PDB file of C-alpha atoms in Angstrom:
ATOM      1  CA  MET W  18     248.218 -27.332  15.216  1.00  0.00           C
ATOM      2  CA  ALA W  19     245.672 -26.998  12.774  1.00  0.00           C
ATOM      3  CA  SER W  20     241.824 -27.356  13.662  1.00  0.00           C
ATOM      4  CA  SER W  21     240.221 -29.742  11.900  1.00  0.00           C
ATOM      5  CA  ASP W  22     236.004 -29.655  11.682  1.00  0.00           C
ATOM      6  CA  GLN W  23     234.128 -32.593  13.640  1.00  0.00           C
ATOM      7  CA  THR W  24     230.663 -33.474  12.776  1.00  0.00           C
ATOM      8  CA  PRO W  25     229.288 -35.520  15.649  1.00  0.00           C
ATOM      9  CA  LEU W  26     226.971 -38.401  15.541  1.00  0.00           C
ATOM     10  CA  GLN W  27     223.505 -37.316  16.327  1.00  0.00           C
ATOM     11  CA  PHE W  28     220.281 -38.954  17.621  1.00  0.00           C
ATOM     12  CA  SER W  29     217.110 -37.341  16.004  1.00  0.00           C
ATOM     13  CA  PRO W  30     214.260 -38.276  18.100  1.00  0.00           C
ATOM     14  CA  SER W  31     210.897 -38.739  16.118  1.00  0.00           C
ATOM     15  CA  SER W  32     208.727 -36.683  18.857  1.00  0.00           C
ATOM     16  CA  THR W  33     208.517 -36.443  22.433  1.00  0.00           C
ATOM     17  CA  THR W  34     207.755 -39.353  24.801  1.00  0.00           C
ATOM     18  CA  ILE W  35     205.182 -41.289  23.017  1.00  0.00           C
ATOM     19  CA  SER W  36     202.778 -43.779  24.655  1.00  0.00           C
ATOM     20  CA  ALA W  37     200.270 -46.234  23.498  1.00  0.00           C
ATOM     21  CA  LYS W  38     197.093 -47.930  24.748  1.00  0.00           C
ATOM     22  CA  VAL W  39     196.553 -51.401  22.895  1.00  0.00           C
ATOM     23  CA  HIS W  40     193.087 -52.722  23.118  1.00  0.00           C
ATOM     24  CA  PRO W  41     192.652 -56.526  23.715  1.00  0.00           C
ATOM     25  CA  LEU W  42     190.930 -56.866  20.251  1.00  0.00           C
ATOM     26  CA  VAL W  43     194.259 -56.308  18.806  1.00  0.00           C
ATOM     27  CA  ILE W  44     195.782 -58.739  20.625  1.00  0.00           C
ATOM     28  CA  PHE W  45     193.266 -61.638  19.817  1.00  0.00           C
ATOM     29  CA  ASN W  46     193.201 -60.561  16.324  1.00  0.00           C
ATOM     30  CA  ILE W  47     197.474 -61.048  16.078  1.00  0.00           C
ATOM     31  CA  CYS W  48     197.107 -64.427  17.907  1.00  0.00           C
ATOM     32  CA  ASP W  49     194.283 -65.666  15.611  1.00  0.00           C
ATOM     33  CA  CYS W  50     196.259 -64.554  12.247  1.00  0.00           C
ATOM     34  CA  TYR W  51     199.247 -66.143  13.738  1.00  0.00           C
ATOM     35  CA  VAL W  52     197.589 -69.567  14.290  1.00  0.00           C
ATOM     36  CA  ARG W  53     196.170 -69.205  10.436  1.00  0.00           C
ATOM     37  CA  ARG W  54     199.608 -68.388   9.019  1.00  0.00           C
ATOM     38  CA  PRO W  55     201.153 -70.267   6.039  1.00  0.00           C
ATOM     39  CA  ASP W  56     202.848 -73.451   6.913  1.00  0.00           C
ATOM     40  CA  GLN W  57     206.126 -71.826   5.832  1.00  0.00           C
ATOM     41  CA  ALA W  58     205.821 -68.836   7.729  1.00  0.00           C
ATOM     42  CA  GLU W  59     207.597 -68.235  10.980  1.00  0.00           C
ATOM     43  CA  ARG W  60     205.969 -65.032  11.826  1.00  0.00           C
ATOM     44  CA  ILE W  61     202.908 -62.310  10.922  1.00  0.00           C
ATOM     45  CA  ILE W  62     203.348 -58.893   9.833  1.00  0.00           C
ATOM     46  CA  GLY W  63     200.398 -56.739   9.929  1.00  0.00           C
ATOM     47  CA  THR W  64     199.059 -52.915  10.199  1.00  0.00           C
ATOM     48  CA  LEU W  65     197.698 -51.191  13.538  1.00  0.00           C
ATOM     49  CA  LEU W  66     194.892 -49.029  13.199  1.00  0.00           C
ATOM     50  CA  GLY W  67     193.814 -46.457  15.482  1.00  0.00           C
ATOM     51  CA  SER W  68     194.094 -42.949  16.209  1.00  0.00           C
ATOM     52  CA  VAL W  69     196.148 -40.206  17.903  1.00  0.00           C
ATOM     53  CA  LEU W  70     194.711 -38.721  21.231  1.00  0.00           C
ATOM     54  CA  ARG W  71     195.036 -35.099  22.263  1.00  0.00           C
ATOM     55  CA  ASP W  72     197.662 -35.845  24.784  1.00  0.00           C
ATOM     56  CA  GLY W  73     199.844 -37.328  22.233  1.00  0.00           C
ATOM     57  CA  SER W  74     199.247 -40.833  22.965  1.00  0.00           C
ATOM     58  CA  VAL W  75     198.487 -43.392  20.586  1.00  0.00           C
ATOM     59  CA  ASP W  76     195.343 -45.385  20.810  1.00  0.00           C
ATOM     60  CA  ILE W  77     195.612 -48.728  19.032  1.00  0.00           C
ATOM     61  CA  ARG W  78     192.084 -50.272  18.438  1.00  0.00           C
ATOM     62  CA  ASN W  79     192.285 -52.650  15.118  1.00  0.00           C
ATOM     63  CA  SER W  80     194.608 -54.512  13.136  1.00  0.00           C
ATOM     64  CA  TYR W  81     195.011 -56.832   9.975  1.00  0.00           C
ATOM     65  CA  ALA W  82     197.742 -59.085   8.730  1.00  0.00           C
ATOM     66  CA  VAL W  83     199.389 -58.414   5.788  1.00  0.00           C
ATOM     67  CA  PRO W  84     201.077 -61.183   3.478  1.00  0.00           C
ATOM     68  CA  HIS W  85     204.670 -61.224   3.094  1.00  0.00           C
ATOM     69  CA  SER W  86     207.955 -62.916   2.256  1.00  0.00           C
ATOM     70  CA  GLU W  87     211.386 -62.335   3.928  1.00  0.00           C
ATOM     71  CA  SER W  88     214.785 -63.708   3.753  1.00  0.00           C
ATOM     72  CA  GLN W  89     217.831 -62.636   5.477  1.00  0.00           C
ATOM     73  CA  ASP W  90     218.706 -59.367   3.814  1.00  0.00           C
ATOM     74  CA  GLN W  91     214.940 -58.251   2.357  1.00  0.00           C
ATOM     75  CA  VAL W  92     211.419 -58.184   3.125  1.00  0.00           C
ATOM     76  CA  ALA W  93     208.697 -58.086   0.730  1.00  0.00           C
ATOM     77  CA  LEU W  94     205.055 -56.986   1.527  1.00  0.00           C
ATOM     78  CA  ASP W  95     202.066 -57.306  -0.353  1.00  0.00           C
ATOM     79  CA  ILE W  96     201.267 -53.386  -0.630  1.00  0.00           C
ATOM     80  CA  ASP W  97     198.237 -53.846  -2.615  1.00  0.00           C
ATOM     81  CA  TYR W  98     196.429 -56.214  -0.293  1.00  0.00           C
ATOM     82  CA  HIS W  99     197.661 -53.595   2.632  1.00  0.00           C
ATOM     83  CA  HIS W 100     195.969 -50.826   0.448  1.00  0.00           C
ATOM     84  CA  ASN W 101     192.820 -52.565  -0.043  1.00  0.00           C
ATOM     85  CA  MET W 102     192.578 -53.607   3.529  1.00  0.00           C
ATOM     86  CA  LEU W 103     192.772 -50.364   4.657  1.00  0.00           C
ATOM     87  CA  SER W 104     190.337 -48.856   2.191  1.00  0.00           C
ATOM     88  CA  SER W 105     187.880 -51.567   3.415  1.00  0.00           C
ATOM     89  CA  HIS W 106     188.167 -50.900   7.187  1.00  0.00           C
ATOM     90  CA  GLN W 107     187.897 -46.784   6.503  1.00  0.00           C
ATOM     91  CA  LYS W 108     184.583 -47.585   4.816  1.00  0.00           C
ATOM     92  CA  VAL W 109     183.385 -49.232   8.175  1.00  0.00           C
ATOM     93  CA  ASN W 110     185.276 -46.742  10.601  1.00  0.00           C
ATOM     94  CA  PRO W 111     186.913 -43.676   8.752  1.00  0.00           C
ATOM     95  CA  LYS W 112     188.210 -42.354  11.924  1.00  0.00           C
ATOM     96  CA  GLU W 113     190.695 -45.208  12.406  1.00  0.00           C
ATOM     97  CA  VAL W 114     193.898 -44.770  10.777  1.00  0.00           C
ATOM     98  CA  ILE W 115     197.356 -46.069   9.900  1.00  0.00           C
ATOM     99  CA  VAL W 116     199.376 -45.701  13.495  1.00  0.00           C
ATOM    100  CA  GLY W 117     202.181 -48.281  13.147  1.00  0.00           C
ATOM    101  CA  TRP W 118     202.741 -52.053  12.501  1.00  0.00           C
ATOM    102  CA  PHE W 119     202.865 -55.214  14.211  1.00  0.00           C
ATOM    103  CA  SER W 120     204.972 -58.551  14.091  1.00  0.00           C
ATOM    104  CA  THR W 121     204.821 -61.849  16.167  1.00  0.00           C
ATOM    105  CA  GLY W 122     207.993 -62.671  17.870  1.00  0.00           C
ATOM    106  CA  PHE W 123     210.094 -61.701  20.740  1.00  0.00           C
ATOM    107  CA  GLY W 124     211.617 -58.207  20.275  1.00  0.00           C
ATOM    108  CA  VAL W 125     212.973 -56.522  17.009  1.00  0.00           C
ATOM    109  CA  SER W 126     214.329 -58.571  14.591  1.00  0.00           C
ATOM    110  CA  GLY W 127     216.657 -57.787  11.796  1.00  0.00           C
ATOM    111  CA  GLY W 128     214.270 -57.147   8.954  1.00  0.00           C
ATOM    112  CA  SER W 129     212.447 -54.581  11.045  1.00  0.00           C
ATOM    113  CA  ALA W 130     214.036 -51.426   9.832  1.00  0.00           C
ATOM    114  CA  LEU W 131     213.076 -52.021   6.274  1.00  0.00           C
ATOM    115  CA  ILE W 132     209.402 -52.360   7.501  1.00  0.00           C
ATOM    116  CA  GLN W 133     209.665 -49.527   9.827  1.00  0.00           C
ATOM    117  CA  GLU W 134     211.114 -47.735   6.858  1.00  0.00           C
ATOM    118  CA  PHE W 135     207.957 -48.384   4.683  1.00  0.00           C
ATOM    119  CA  TYR W 136     205.187 -47.521   7.373  1.00  0.00           C
ATOM    120  CA  SER W 137     207.197 -44.119   8.078  1.00  0.00           C
ATOM    121  CA  ARG W 138     205.885 -43.276   4.299  1.00  0.00           C
ATOM    122  CA  GLU W 139     202.237 -44.477   5.512  1.00  0.00           C
ATOM    123  CA  THR W 140     202.211 -42.476   8.570  1.00  0.00           C
ATOM    124  CA  SER W 141     204.457 -40.309  10.682  1.00  0.00           C
ATOM    125  CA  ASN W 142     206.363 -41.985  13.842  1.00  0.00           C
ATOM    126  CA  PRO W 143     204.839 -45.293  13.306  1.00  0.00           C
ATOM    127  CA  ILE W 144     204.504 -47.457  16.436  1.00  0.00           C
ATOM    128  CA  HIS W 145     206.212 -51.070  16.141  1.00  0.00           C
ATOM    129  CA  LEU W 146     204.384 -53.462  18.199  1.00  0.00           C
ATOM    130  CA  THR W 147     205.522 -56.931  19.111  1.00  0.00           C
ATOM    131  CA  VAL W 148     203.769 -59.899  20.323  1.00  0.00           C
ATOM    132  CA  ASP W 149     205.328 -62.990  21.774  1.00  0.00           C
ATOM    133  CA  THR W 150     202.698 -65.630  20.857  1.00  0.00           C
ATOM    134  CA  GLY W 151     204.905 -68.523  22.466  1.00  0.00           C
ATOM    135  CA  PHE W 152     203.087 -67.768  25.718  1.00  0.00           C
ATOM    136  CA  GLN W 153     206.080 -69.467  27.774  1.00  0.00           C
ATOM    137  CA  ASN W 154     204.905 -70.341  31.253  1.00  0.00           C
ATOM    138  CA  GLY W 155     201.567 -68.918  30.481  1.00  0.00           C
ATOM    139  CA  GLU W 156     202.899 -65.488  29.835  1.00  0.00           C
ATOM    140  CA  THR W 157     203.201 -63.279  27.044  1.00  0.00           C
ATOM    141  CA  SER W 158     205.660 -60.338  25.984  1.00  0.00           C
ATOM    142  CA  ILE W 159     203.808 -57.239  24.332  1.00  0.00           C
ATOM    143  CA  LYS W 160     206.424 -54.365  23.511  1.00  0.00           C
ATOM    144  CA  GLY W 161     206.231 -51.042  21.816  1.00  0.00           C
ATOM    145  CA  PHE W 162     208.875 -49.479  19.862  1.00  0.00           C
ATOM    146  CA  VAL W 163     209.412 -46.229  17.920  1.00  0.00           C
ATOM    147  CA  SER W 164     212.581 -45.475  15.634  1.00  0.00           C
ATOM    148  CA  VAL W 165     215.326 -43.181  16.235  1.00  0.00           C
ATOM    149  CA  HIS W 166     217.200 -42.297  13.410  1.00  0.00           C
ATOM    150  CA  LEU W 167     221.187 -41.667  13.938  1.00  0.00           C
ATOM    151  CA  SER W 168     222.780 -39.271  11.648  1.00  0.00           C
ATOM    152  CA  LEU W 169     226.031 -37.809  10.585  1.00  0.00           C
ATOM    153  CA  GLY W 170     225.418 -34.173  10.036  1.00  0.00           C
ATOM    154  CA  ASP W 171     222.865 -34.418   7.377  1.00  0.00           C
ATOM    155  CA  GLN W 172     223.435 -37.853   6.392  1.00  0.00           C
ATOM    156  CA  PRO W 173     221.139 -40.623   7.932  1.00  0.00           C
ATOM    157  CA  LEU W 174     223.059 -43.714   9.010  1.00  0.00           C
ATOM    158  CA  ALA W 175     220.647 -45.967  10.675  1.00  0.00           C
ATOM    159  CA  ALA W 176     217.714 -46.234  12.726  1.00  0.00           C
ATOM    160  CA  GLN W 177     217.635 -47.266  16.507  1.00  0.00           C
ATOM    161  CA  PHE W 178     214.311 -48.750  18.163  1.00  0.00           C
ATOM    162  CA  GLN W 179     213.549 -47.568  21.586  1.00  0.00           C
ATOM    163  CA  GLU W 180     210.855 -49.047  23.630  1.00  0.00           C
ATOM    164  CA  ILE W 181     207.623 -46.923  24.829  1.00  0.00           C
ATOM    165  CA  PRO W 182     205.450 -47.401  27.321  1.00  0.00           C
ATOM    166  CA  LEU W 183     202.237 -49.681  26.731  1.00  0.00           C
ATOM    167  CA  ASP W 184     198.913 -49.569  28.533  1.00  0.00           C
ATOM    168  CA  LEU W 185     196.911 -52.998  28.070  1.00  0.00           C
ATOM    169  CA  SER W 186     193.751 -52.416  29.904  1.00  0.00           C
ATOM    170  CA  MET W 187     190.778 -54.590  29.646  1.00  0.00           C
ATOM    171  CA  VAL W 188     187.562 -55.166  31.497  1.00  0.00           C
ATOM    172  CA  GLU W 189     186.998 -58.328  33.519  1.00  0.00           C
ATOM    173  CA  ALA W 190     185.371 -60.166  30.837  1.00  0.00           C
ATOM    174  CA  GLU W 191     188.290 -59.601  28.374  1.00  0.00           C
ATOM    175  CA  ARG W 192     190.530 -60.405  31.089  1.00  0.00           C
ATOM    176  CA  VAL W 193     188.947 -63.872  31.425  1.00  0.00           C
ATOM    177  CA  GLY W 194     189.232 -64.347  27.595  1.00  0.00           C
ATOM    178  CA  PHE W 195     192.839 -63.216  27.524  1.00  0.00           C
ATOM    179  CA  ASP W 196     193.898 -65.918  30.509  1.00  0.00           C
ATOM    180  CA  MET W 197     192.133 -68.511  28.514  1.00  0.00           C
ATOM    181  CA  LEU W 198     194.255 -67.370  25.490  1.00  0.00           C
ATOM    182  CA  LYS W 199     197.582 -67.900  27.235  1.00  0.00           C
ATOM    183  CA  THR W 200     196.632 -71.428  27.915  1.00  0.00           C
ATOM    184  CA  THR W 201     197.977 -73.870  25.535  1.00  0.00           C
ATOM    185  CA  ALA W 202     195.437 -76.547  26.301  1.00  0.00           C
ATOM    186  CA  VAL W 203     191.682 -75.848  27.351  1.00  0.00           C
ATOM    187  CA  ASP W 204     189.255 -78.378  27.696  1.00  0.00           C
ATOM    188  CA  LYS W 205     186.090 -76.103  27.566  1.00  0.00           C
ATOM    189  CA  LEU W 206     185.352 -72.243  28.076  1.00  0.00           C
ATOM    190  CA  PRO W 207     184.335 -71.113  31.404  1.00  0.00           C
ATOM    191  CA  ASN W 208     180.552 -70.280  32.261  1.00  0.00           C
ATOM    192  CA  ASP W 209     179.660 -67.225  34.136  1.00  0.00           C
ATOM    193  CA  LEU W 210     180.050 -68.495  37.534  1.00  0.00           C
ATOM    194  CA  GLU W 211     183.517 -70.187  36.751  1.00  0.00           C
ATOM    195  CA  GLY W 212     184.719 -66.789  35.464  1.00  0.00           C
ATOM    196  CA  MET W 213     183.241 -64.830  38.238  1.00  0.00           C
ATOM    197  CA  GLU W 214     185.044 -67.363  40.816  1.00  0.00           C
ATOM    198  CA  ALA W 215     188.323 -66.809  38.842  1.00  0.00           C
ATOM    199  CA  SER W 216     187.792 -63.049  39.035  1.00  0.00           C
ATOM    200  CA  MET W 217     187.335 -63.378  42.711  1.00  0.00           C
ATOM    201  CA  ARG W 218     190.473 -65.255  43.435  1.00  0.00           C
ATOM    202  CA  ARG W 219     192.442 -62.647  41.265  1.00  0.00           C
ATOM    203  CA  LEU W 220     190.878 -60.083  43.537  1.00  0.00           C
ATOM    204  CA  LEU W 221     191.748 -61.825  46.763  1.00  0.00           C
ATOM    205  CA  ALA W 222     195.351 -61.938  45.544  1.00  0.00           C
ATOM    206  CA  LEU W 223     195.440 -58.446  44.570  1.00  0.00           C
ATOM    207  CA  ILE W 224     193.881 -57.409  48.041  1.00  0.00           C
ATOM    208  CA  ASP W 225     196.603 -59.722  49.932  1.00  0.00           C
ATOM    209  CA  ASP W 226     199.131 -57.876  47.804  1.00  0.00           C
ATOM    210  CA  VAL W 227     198.382 -54.374  48.511  1.00  0.00           C
ATOM    211  CA  HIS W 228     198.041 -55.626  52.416  1.00  0.00           C
ATOM    212  CA  LYS W 229     201.407 -57.088  52.134  1.00  0.00           C
ATOM    213  CA  TYR W 230     202.908 -53.834  50.894  1.00  0.00           C
ATOM    214  CA  VAL W 231     201.137 -51.516  53.268  1.00  0.00           C
ATOM    215  CA  ASP W 232     202.289 -53.644  56.331  1.00  0.00           C
ATOM    216  CA  ASP W 233     205.941 -53.552  54.665  1.00  0.00           C
ATOM    217  CA  VAL W 234     205.885 -49.730  54.491  1.00  0.00           C
ATOM    218  CA  VAL W 235     204.588 -49.394  57.916  1.00  0.00           C
ATOM    219  CA  GLU W 236     207.315 -51.536  59.513  1.00  0.00           C
ATOM    220  CA  GLY W 237     209.889 -49.764  57.459  1.00  0.00           C
ATOM    221  CA  ARG W 238     210.811 -52.657  55.323  1.00  0.00           C
ATOM    222  CA  LEU W 239     210.032 -50.836  52.107  1.00  0.00           C
ATOM    223  CA  PRO W 240     210.419 -46.974  51.496  1.00  0.00           C
ATOM    224  CA  GLN W 241     206.963 -44.948  51.223  1.00  0.00           C
ATOM    225  CA  ASP W 242     205.721 -43.724  48.021  1.00  0.00           C
ATOM    226  CA  ASN W 243     203.277 -40.891  48.352  1.00  0.00           C
ATOM    227  CA  LYS W 244     201.668 -41.661  45.261  1.00  0.00           C
ATOM    228  CA  THR W 245     201.050 -45.081  45.784  1.00  0.00           C
ATOM    229  CA  GLY W 246     199.596 -44.217  48.930  1.00  0.00           C
ATOM    230  CA  ARG W 247     197.094 -41.775  47.619  1.00  0.00           C
ATOM    231  CA  PHE W 248     196.152 -44.064  45.092  1.00  0.00           C
ATOM    232  CA  ILE W 249     195.193 -46.661  47.747  1.00  0.00           C
ATOM    233  CA  ALA W 250     193.494 -44.241  49.607  1.00  0.00           C
ATOM    234  CA  ASP W 251     191.383 -43.191  46.748  1.00  0.00           C
ATOM    235  CA  THR W 252     190.882 -46.810  46.024  1.00  0.00           C
ATOM    236  CA  VAL W 253     189.524 -47.543  49.463  1.00  0.00           C
ATOM    237  CA  ALA W 254     187.461 -44.521  49.478  1.00  0.00           C
ATOM    238  CA  THR W 255     185.237 -45.563  46.401  1.00  0.00           C
ATOM    239  CA  ILE W 256     184.220 -48.817  48.411  1.00  0.00           C
ATOM    240  CA  PRO W 257     180.745 -48.153  49.811  1.00  0.00           C
ATOM    241  CA  LYS W 258     180.162 -48.766  53.536  1.00  0.00           C
ATOM    242  CA  LEU W 259     177.880 -51.478  54.077  1.00  0.00           C
ATOM    243  CA  SER W 260     177.152 -53.993  56.831  1.00  0.00           C
ATOM    244  CA  PRO W 261     177.945 -57.542  56.407  1.00  0.00           C
ATOM    245  CA  GLN W 262     174.237 -58.318  56.299  1.00  0.00           C
ATOM    246  CA  ALA W 263     173.468 -55.715  53.658  1.00  0.00           C
ATOM    247  CA  PHE W 264     176.163 -56.946  51.633  1.00  0.00           C
ATOM    248  CA  ASP W 265     175.165 -60.468  51.774  1.00  0.00           C
ATOM    249  CA  LYS W 266     171.729 -59.470  50.999  1.00  0.00           C
ATOM    250  CA  LEU W 267     172.706 -57.351  47.867  1.00  0.00           C
ATOM    251  CA  VAL W 268     174.929 -60.660  46.639  1.00  0.00           C
ATOM    252  CA  ASN W 269     172.062 -63.046  47.233  1.00  0.00           C
ATOM    253  CA  ASP W 270     169.300 -60.657  45.404  1.00  0.00           C
ATOM    254  CA  GLY W 271     171.919 -60.382  42.658  1.00  0.00           C
ATOM    255  CA  LEU W 272     172.079 -63.938  42.570  1.00  0.00           C
ATOM    256  CA  GLN W 273     168.453 -64.654  42.619  1.00  0.00           C
ATOM    257  CA  ASP W 274     167.955 -62.334  39.512  1.00  0.00           C
ATOM    258  CA  GLN W 275     170.606 -64.386  37.758  1.00  0.00           C
ATOM    259  CA  LEU W 276     169.027 -67.586  38.499  1.00  0.00           C
ATOM    260  CA  LEU W 277     165.742 -66.481  37.325  1.00  0.00           C
ATOM    261  CA  LEU W 278     167.006 -65.202  34.206  1.00  0.00           C
ATOM    262  CA  LEU W 279     168.410 -68.616  33.474  1.00  0.00           C
ATOM    263  CA  TYR W 280     165.182 -70.285  34.350  1.00  0.00           C
ATOM    264  CA  LEU W 281     163.215 -68.113  31.907  1.00  0.00           C
ATOM    265  CA  ALA W 282     165.926 -68.741  29.304  1.00  0.00           C
ATOM    266  CA  SER W 283     165.732 -72.479  29.765  1.00  0.00           C
ATOM    267  CA  LEU W 284     161.948 -72.651  29.887  1.00  0.00           C
ATOM    268  CA  THR W 285     161.643 -70.363  26.627  1.00  0.00           C
ATOM    269  CA  ARG W 286     164.297 -72.744  24.870  1.00  0.00           C
ATOM    270  CA  THR W 287     161.964 -76.037  26.013  1.00  0.00           C
ATOM    271  CA  GLN W 288     159.005 -74.102  24.661  1.00  0.00           C
ATOM    272  CA  LEU W 289     160.536 -73.381  21.336  1.00  0.00           C
ATOM    273  CA  SER W 290     161.829 -77.093  21.255  1.00  0.00           C
ATOM    274  CA  PHE W 291     158.370 -78.487  21.867  1.00  0.00           C
ATOM    275  CA  ALA W 292     156.759 -76.021  19.265  1.00  0.00           C
ATOM    276  CA  GLU W 293     159.162 -77.112  16.457  1.00  0.00           C
ATOM    277  CA  LYS W 294     158.420 -80.665  17.045  1.00  0.00           C
ATOM    278  CA  LEU W 295     154.586 -80.343  17.124  1.00  0.00           C
ATOM    279  CA  ASN W 296     155.263 -78.176  13.714  1.00  0.00           C
ATOM    280  CA  THR W 297     157.202 -81.225  12.540  1.00  0.00           C
ATOM    281  CA  ALA W 298     154.560 -83.750  13.166  1.00  0.00           C
ATOM    282  CA  ALA W 299     151.833 -81.662  11.744  1.00  0.00           C
ATOM    283  CA  GLN W 300     153.575 -81.385   8.785  1.00  0.00           C
ATOM    284  CA  ILE W 301     154.226 -85.150   8.367  1.00  0.00           C
ATOM    285  CA  LEU W 302     150.362 -85.992   9.154  1.00  0.00           C
TER     286      LEU W 302
END
């Protein structure tokens, strides 16, 4: 039999394993742009700004929408608008560079490969971030992808999107705002006490989950995980040892300080209002 040379199909990974950290401002900005989108637009597309950290992870800190039009087989971006917005952002923060692009919707769509190809010329190994703005059942889906090229020898054939780990970390104030964003109808924004109450309820729920997990491991219903156990032990070790009386005094002192600040702010507001009315009356007389 005559031997024949066979060229195997090969995946060409863009780099080693990549992870990304997304700041809440990016999600808020994407949702705001989606609400303000043109009536005929089904989704929005935009640019992600940030930096690449020393460990290779990508820190996504900012974003802006880019006008576009798309059909079944083509996508047209306003490149001049994209470059003007990038120049304006870099005048404020020159350390922020293009790290990828975003789109609203669930997962990768048909025209994503064309847009990924454009951003591949803007930066190496761009990240594609998808945000589901439907908030079905009060939840949202935020995913990140990178493209992996399928080639036959030296001839590229197609690009495949692979999901990467995302870290959406936020402080408690941002968490309260993000929870309000997921609610489709809001009567009013929560005040400080209502936000603290919601945070305490969430904290108690998390403590109950940890307590149930520890009981299940001790009883043998779940396999033990040394990494999780060390993490729980380190967390518990950071809690200061206070007696119930000392803890109550600490909370009451902090609450009294907050009430005093509210009283002083209200008093200042009243004095300014009186001064404005007296000034108006003096001008009339």
